[in-house]
Each structure stands twice: as structure tokens, then as C-alpha cells.
PDB file of C-alpha atoms in Angstrom:
ATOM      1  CA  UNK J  14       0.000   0.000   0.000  1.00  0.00           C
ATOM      2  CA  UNK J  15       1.097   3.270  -0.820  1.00  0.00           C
ATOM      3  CA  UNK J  16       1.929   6.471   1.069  1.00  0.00           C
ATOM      4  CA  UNK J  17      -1.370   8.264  -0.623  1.00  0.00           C
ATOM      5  CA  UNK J  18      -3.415   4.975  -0.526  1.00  0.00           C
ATOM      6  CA  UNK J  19      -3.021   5.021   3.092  1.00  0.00           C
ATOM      7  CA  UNK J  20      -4.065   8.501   3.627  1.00  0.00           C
ATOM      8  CA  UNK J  21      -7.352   7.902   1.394  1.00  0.00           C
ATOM      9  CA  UNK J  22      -8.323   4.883   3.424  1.00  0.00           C
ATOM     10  CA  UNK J  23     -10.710   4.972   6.000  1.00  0.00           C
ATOM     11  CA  UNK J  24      -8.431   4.363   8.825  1.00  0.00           C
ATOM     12  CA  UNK J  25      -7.278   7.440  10.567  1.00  0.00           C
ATOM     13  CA  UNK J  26      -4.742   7.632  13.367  1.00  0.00           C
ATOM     14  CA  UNK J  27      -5.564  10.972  14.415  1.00  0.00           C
ATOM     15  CA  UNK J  28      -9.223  11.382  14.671  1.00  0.00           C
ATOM     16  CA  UNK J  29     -11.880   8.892  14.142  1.00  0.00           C
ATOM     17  CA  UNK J  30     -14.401   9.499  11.078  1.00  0.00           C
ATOM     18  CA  UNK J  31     -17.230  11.752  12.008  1.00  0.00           C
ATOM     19  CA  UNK J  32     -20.331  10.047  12.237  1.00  0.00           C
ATOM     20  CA  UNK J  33     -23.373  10.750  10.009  1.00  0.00           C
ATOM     21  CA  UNK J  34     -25.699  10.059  12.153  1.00  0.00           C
ATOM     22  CA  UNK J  35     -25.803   9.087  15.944  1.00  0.00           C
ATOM     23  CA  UNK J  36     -26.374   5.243  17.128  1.00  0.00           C
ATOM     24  CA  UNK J  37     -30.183   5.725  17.214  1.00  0.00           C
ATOM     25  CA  UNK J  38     -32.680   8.751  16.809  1.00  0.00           C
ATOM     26  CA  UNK J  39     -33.823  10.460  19.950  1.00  0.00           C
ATOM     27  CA  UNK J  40     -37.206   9.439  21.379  1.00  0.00           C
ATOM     28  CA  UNK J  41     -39.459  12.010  21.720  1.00  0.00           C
ATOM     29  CA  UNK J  42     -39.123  12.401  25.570  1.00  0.00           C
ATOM     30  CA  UNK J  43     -35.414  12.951  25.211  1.00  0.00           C
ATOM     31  CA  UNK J  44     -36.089  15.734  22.122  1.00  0.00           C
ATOM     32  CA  UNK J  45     -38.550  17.190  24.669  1.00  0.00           C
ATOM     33  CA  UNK J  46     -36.126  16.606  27.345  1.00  0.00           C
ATOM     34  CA  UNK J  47     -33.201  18.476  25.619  1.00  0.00           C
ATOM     35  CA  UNK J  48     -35.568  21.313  24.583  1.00  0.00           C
ATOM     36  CA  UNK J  49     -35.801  21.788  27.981  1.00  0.00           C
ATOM     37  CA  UNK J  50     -32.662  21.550  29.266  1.00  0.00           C
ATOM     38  CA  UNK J  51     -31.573  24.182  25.918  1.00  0.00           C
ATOM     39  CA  UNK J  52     -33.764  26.971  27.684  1.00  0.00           C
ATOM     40  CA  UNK J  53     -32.591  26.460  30.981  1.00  0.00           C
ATOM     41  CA  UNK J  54     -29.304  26.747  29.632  1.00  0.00           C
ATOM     42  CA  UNK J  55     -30.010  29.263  27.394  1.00  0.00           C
ATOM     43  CA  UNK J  56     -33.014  31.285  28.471  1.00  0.00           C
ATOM     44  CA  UNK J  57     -35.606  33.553  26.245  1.00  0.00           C
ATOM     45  CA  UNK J  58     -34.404  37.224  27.251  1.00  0.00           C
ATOM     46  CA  UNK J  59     -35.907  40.326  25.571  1.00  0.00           C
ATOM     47  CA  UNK J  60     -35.271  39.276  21.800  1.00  0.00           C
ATOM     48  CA  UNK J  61     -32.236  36.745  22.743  1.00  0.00           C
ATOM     49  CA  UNK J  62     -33.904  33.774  21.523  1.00  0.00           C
ATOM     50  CA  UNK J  63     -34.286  30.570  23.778  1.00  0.00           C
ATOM     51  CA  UNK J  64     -31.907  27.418  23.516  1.00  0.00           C
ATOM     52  CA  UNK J  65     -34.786  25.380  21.272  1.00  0.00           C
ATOM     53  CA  UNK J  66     -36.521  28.179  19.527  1.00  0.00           C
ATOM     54  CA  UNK J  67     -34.162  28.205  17.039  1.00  0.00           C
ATOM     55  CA  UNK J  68     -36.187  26.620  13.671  1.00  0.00           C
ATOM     56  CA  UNK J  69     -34.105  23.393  13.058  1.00  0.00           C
ATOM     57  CA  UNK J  70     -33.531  22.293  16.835  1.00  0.00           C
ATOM     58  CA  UNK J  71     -34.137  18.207  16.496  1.00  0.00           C
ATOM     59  CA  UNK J  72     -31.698  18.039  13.343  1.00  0.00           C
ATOM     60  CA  UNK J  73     -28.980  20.056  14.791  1.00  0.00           C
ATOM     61  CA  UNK J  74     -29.087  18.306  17.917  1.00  0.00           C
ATOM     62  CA  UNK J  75     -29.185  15.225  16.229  1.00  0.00           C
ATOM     63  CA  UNK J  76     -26.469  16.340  14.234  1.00  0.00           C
ATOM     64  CA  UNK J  77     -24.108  17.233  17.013  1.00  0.00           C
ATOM     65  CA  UNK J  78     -25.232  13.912  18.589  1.00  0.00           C
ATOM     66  CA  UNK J  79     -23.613  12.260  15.689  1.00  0.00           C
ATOM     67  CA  UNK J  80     -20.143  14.288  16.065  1.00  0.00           C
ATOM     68  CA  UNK J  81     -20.341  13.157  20.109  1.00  0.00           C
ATOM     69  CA  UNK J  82     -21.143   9.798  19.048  1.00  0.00           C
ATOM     70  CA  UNK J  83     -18.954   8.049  21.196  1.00  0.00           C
ATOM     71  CA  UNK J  84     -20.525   9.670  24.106  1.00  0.00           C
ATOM     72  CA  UNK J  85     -24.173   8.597  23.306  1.00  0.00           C
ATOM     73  CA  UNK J  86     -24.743   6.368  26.032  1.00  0.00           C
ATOM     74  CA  UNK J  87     -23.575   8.443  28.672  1.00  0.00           C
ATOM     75  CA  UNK J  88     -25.978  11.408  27.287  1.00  0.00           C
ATOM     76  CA  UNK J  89     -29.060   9.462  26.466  1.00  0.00           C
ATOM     77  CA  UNK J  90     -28.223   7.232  30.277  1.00  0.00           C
ATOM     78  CA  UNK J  91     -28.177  11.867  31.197  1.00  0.00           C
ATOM     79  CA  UNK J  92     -31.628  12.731  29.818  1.00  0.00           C
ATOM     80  CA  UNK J  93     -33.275   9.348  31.189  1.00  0.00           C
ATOM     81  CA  UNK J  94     -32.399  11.034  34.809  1.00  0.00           C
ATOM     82  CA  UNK J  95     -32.932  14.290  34.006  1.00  0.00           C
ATOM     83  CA  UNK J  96     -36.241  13.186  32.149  1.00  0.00           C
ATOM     84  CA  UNK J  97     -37.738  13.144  35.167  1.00  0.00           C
ATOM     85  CA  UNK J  98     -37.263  16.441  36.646  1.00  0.00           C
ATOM     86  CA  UNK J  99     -39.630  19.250  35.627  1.00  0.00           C
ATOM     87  CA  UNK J 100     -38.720  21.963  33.618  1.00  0.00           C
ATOM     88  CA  UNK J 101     -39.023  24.724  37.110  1.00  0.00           C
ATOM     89  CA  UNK J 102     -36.363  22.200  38.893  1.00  0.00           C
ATOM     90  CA  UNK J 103     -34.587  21.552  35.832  1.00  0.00           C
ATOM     91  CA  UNK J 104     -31.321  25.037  36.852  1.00  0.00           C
ATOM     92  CA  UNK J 105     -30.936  22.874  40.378  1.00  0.00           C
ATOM     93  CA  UNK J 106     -30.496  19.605  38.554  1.00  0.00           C
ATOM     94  CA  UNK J 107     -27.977  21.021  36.104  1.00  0.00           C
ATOM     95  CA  UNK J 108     -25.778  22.727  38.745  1.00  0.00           C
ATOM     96  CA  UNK J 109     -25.945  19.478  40.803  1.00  0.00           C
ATOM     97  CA  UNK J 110     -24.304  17.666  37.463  1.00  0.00           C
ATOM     98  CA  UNK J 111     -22.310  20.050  37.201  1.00  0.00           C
ATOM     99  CA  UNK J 112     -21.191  19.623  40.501  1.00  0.00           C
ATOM    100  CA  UNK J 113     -20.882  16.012  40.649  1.00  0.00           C
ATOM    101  CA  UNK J 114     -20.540  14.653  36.877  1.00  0.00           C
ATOM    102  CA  UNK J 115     -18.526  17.729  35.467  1.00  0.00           C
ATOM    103  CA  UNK J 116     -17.906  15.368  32.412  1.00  0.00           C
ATOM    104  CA  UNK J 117     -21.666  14.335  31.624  1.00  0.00           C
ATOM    105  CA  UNK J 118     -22.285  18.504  31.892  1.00  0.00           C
ATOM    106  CA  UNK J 119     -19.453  19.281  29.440  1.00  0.00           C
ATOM    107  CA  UNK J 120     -21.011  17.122  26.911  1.00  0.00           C
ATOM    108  CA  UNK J 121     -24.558  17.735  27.486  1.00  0.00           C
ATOM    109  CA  UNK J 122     -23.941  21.309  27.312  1.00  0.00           C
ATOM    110  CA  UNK J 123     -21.562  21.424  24.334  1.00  0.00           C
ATOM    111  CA  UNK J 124     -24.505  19.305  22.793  1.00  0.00           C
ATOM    112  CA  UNK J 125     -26.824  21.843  23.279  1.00  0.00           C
ATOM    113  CA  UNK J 126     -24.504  25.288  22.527  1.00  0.00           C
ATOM    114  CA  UNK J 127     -23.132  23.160  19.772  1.00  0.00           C
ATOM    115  CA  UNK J 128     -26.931  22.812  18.129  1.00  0.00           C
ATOM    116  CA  UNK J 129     -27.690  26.501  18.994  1.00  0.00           C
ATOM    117  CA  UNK J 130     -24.570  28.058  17.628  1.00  0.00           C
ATOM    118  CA  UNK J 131     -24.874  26.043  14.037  1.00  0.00           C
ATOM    119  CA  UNK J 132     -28.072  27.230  13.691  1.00  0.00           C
ATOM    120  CA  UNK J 133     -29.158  29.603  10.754  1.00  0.00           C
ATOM    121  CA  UNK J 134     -30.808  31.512  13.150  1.00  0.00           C
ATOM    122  CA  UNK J 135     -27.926  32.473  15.073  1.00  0.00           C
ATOM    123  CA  UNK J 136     -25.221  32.312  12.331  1.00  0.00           C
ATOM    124  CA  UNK J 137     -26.809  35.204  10.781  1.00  0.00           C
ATOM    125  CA  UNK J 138     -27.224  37.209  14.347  1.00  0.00           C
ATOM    126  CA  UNK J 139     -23.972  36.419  15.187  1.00  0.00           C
ATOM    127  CA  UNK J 140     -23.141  37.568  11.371  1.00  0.00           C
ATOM    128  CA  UNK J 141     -21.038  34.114  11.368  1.00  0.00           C
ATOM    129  CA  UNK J 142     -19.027  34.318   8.638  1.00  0.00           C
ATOM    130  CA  UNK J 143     -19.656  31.939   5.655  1.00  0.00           C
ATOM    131  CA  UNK J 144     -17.459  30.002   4.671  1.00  0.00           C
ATOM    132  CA  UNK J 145     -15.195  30.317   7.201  1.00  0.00           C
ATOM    133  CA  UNK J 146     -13.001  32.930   7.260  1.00  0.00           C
ATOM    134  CA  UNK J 147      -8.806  31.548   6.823  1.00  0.00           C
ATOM    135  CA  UNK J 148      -7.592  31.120  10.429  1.00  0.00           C
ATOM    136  CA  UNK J 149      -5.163  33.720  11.266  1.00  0.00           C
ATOM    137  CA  UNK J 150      -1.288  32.908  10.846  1.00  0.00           C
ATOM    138  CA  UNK J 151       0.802  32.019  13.812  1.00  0.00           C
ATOM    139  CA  UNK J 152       2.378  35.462  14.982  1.00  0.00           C
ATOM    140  CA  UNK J 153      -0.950  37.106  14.322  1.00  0.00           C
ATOM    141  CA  UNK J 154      -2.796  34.320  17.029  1.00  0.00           C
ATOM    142  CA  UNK J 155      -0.160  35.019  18.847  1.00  0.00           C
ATOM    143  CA  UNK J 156      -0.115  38.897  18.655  1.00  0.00           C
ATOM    144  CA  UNK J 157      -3.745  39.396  18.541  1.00  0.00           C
ATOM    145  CA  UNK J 158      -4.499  42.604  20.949  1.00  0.00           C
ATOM    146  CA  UNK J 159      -1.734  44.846  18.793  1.00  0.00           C
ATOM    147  CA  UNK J 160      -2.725  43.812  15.490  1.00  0.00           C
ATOM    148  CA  UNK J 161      -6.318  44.004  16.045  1.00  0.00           C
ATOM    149  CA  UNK J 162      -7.370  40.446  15.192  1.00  0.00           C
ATOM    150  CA  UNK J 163     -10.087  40.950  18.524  1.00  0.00           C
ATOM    151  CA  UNK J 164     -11.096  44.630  18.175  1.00  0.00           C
ATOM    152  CA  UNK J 165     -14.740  43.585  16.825  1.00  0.00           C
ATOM    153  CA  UNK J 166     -14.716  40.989  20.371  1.00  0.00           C
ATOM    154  CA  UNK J 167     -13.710  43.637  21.986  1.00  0.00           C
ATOM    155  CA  UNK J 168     -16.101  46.065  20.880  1.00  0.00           C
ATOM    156  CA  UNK J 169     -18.663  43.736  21.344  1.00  0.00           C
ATOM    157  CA  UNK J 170     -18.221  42.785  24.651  1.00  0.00           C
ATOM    158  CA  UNK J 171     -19.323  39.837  26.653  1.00  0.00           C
ATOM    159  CA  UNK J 172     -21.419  37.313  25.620  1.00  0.00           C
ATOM    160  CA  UNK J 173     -22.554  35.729  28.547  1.00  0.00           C
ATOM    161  CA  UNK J 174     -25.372  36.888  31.267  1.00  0.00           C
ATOM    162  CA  UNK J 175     -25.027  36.900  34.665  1.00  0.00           C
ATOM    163  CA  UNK J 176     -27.738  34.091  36.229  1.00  0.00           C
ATOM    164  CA  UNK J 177     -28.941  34.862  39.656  1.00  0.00           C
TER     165      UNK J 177
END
């Protein structure tokens, strides 16, 4: 086998292949559970738009289930517990995983920013560019404040609310 052959196979050493789809769809109680769990994440604030309001919510979530793939079981084994809980207890029961199965949070929330961020919806408000932009080069990553590479972060300031 050749040099190239091996880099066109299917075998990777670095990262696995992404999946196309995850192990199995999402019942309808875990879609309904992760729509909750998006807007207690990611509330409804003035015109900030909820975690699950964005248009295509079961596809992208599906979709980013596929890229976590190997992490299904732990996340589907997640919303069976968290099923449970209703939506007004649902903050306490996130904090308390966060608390106790810091993993299980990371990849139940990057599930559900993951879904939210890809969406149309907020592509266009966060005026994501498309297609990507090149990645800057080395020294300019590195030099980013003097060479302005963050000014429009900067200007726009922080992203995140405060949750009492």
C-alpha cells in the first residue's frame, strides 16, 4: 500500500471518522427533554432567543449527537435522569451535574450550545461568517491585541449573562 493509498483509506490515526448520524434517533421524551434543558441553559431574554426556539432544533441536535457519538450512552443514560425532573427544577439539577458529573455537563452542554450556535438563526445574528473565514497565521494568534485580530470581540463585549 502506498503512502497516498493510506491517507485515502478509511483508517485514521488521528481522529476517528465523524459520524453521520448518531447510534439511534432520539425518542421524543429525550427531544422534549433536551428542549428543555436548551432553555434552561439558554433562556428567552428580551429578543435573545431561547436554547430550542431556534427553527431546526431536532436536526442540529441530532447532528451534534452524531459528532459526540462516542458519548451517546452516557448522554441518552443523562436525559433518562434528568427526564424526570420538571422543567421549574430543571437550573438545580444542572448545577448538581455540574457539581458532581462535570464530564456528563461538558457534553450535554456542548450538545446543546453546539446545536444553537450552528443554527441559521444564530449564524446570521452572530453575522457568522460563511465560509469560514482563513484562520489567522501564527504570529498574528499570537499577537492578537496589537494587530487588532479581537477589536470587533472587543467592541462587542461579553457574551454571557449573569444568572442569579
Amino acid at each position: 500500500m502506498t503512502n497516498s493509498s493510506k491517507l485515502n483509506s478509511d483508517k485514521r490515526l488521528s481522529v476517528s471518522k465523524p459520524a453521520s448520524a448518531p447510534p439511534r434517533a432520539f425518542t421524543q421524551r429525550e427531544l422534549q427533554t433536551l428542549r428543555i434543558i436548551a432553555d434552561t441553559l439558554i433562556p428567552q431574554e428580551g429578543d435573545f432567543r431561547s436554547g430550542s426556539s431556534v427553527a431546526e432544533f431536532n436536526e442540529l441536535v441530532t447532528k451534534a449527537a452524531a459528532i459526540l457519538d462516542k458519548h451517546f450512552e452516557m448522554l441518552t443514560a443523562l436525559l433518562e435522569v434528568l427526564g424526570f425532573a420538571p422543567a421549574t427544577e430543571m437550573w438545580a439539577r444542572l448545577r448538581r451535574l455540574a457539581d458532581e458529573d462535570g464530564d456528563g455537563f461538558y457534553i450535554l452542554s456542548t450538545l446543546i450550545v453546539g446545536a444553537y450556535i450552528y443554527s441559521d438563526e444564530m449564524k446570521a445574528e452572530l453575522n457568522y461568517p460563511i465560509p469560514h473565514r482563513n484562520p489567522p497565521g501564527l504570529f498574528d494568534a499570537a499577537d492578537e491585541l496589537s494587530n487588532g485580530i479581537l477589536d470587533p470581540v472587543i467592541e462587542r463585549g461579553p457574551i454571557y449573562r449573569v444568572v442569579k
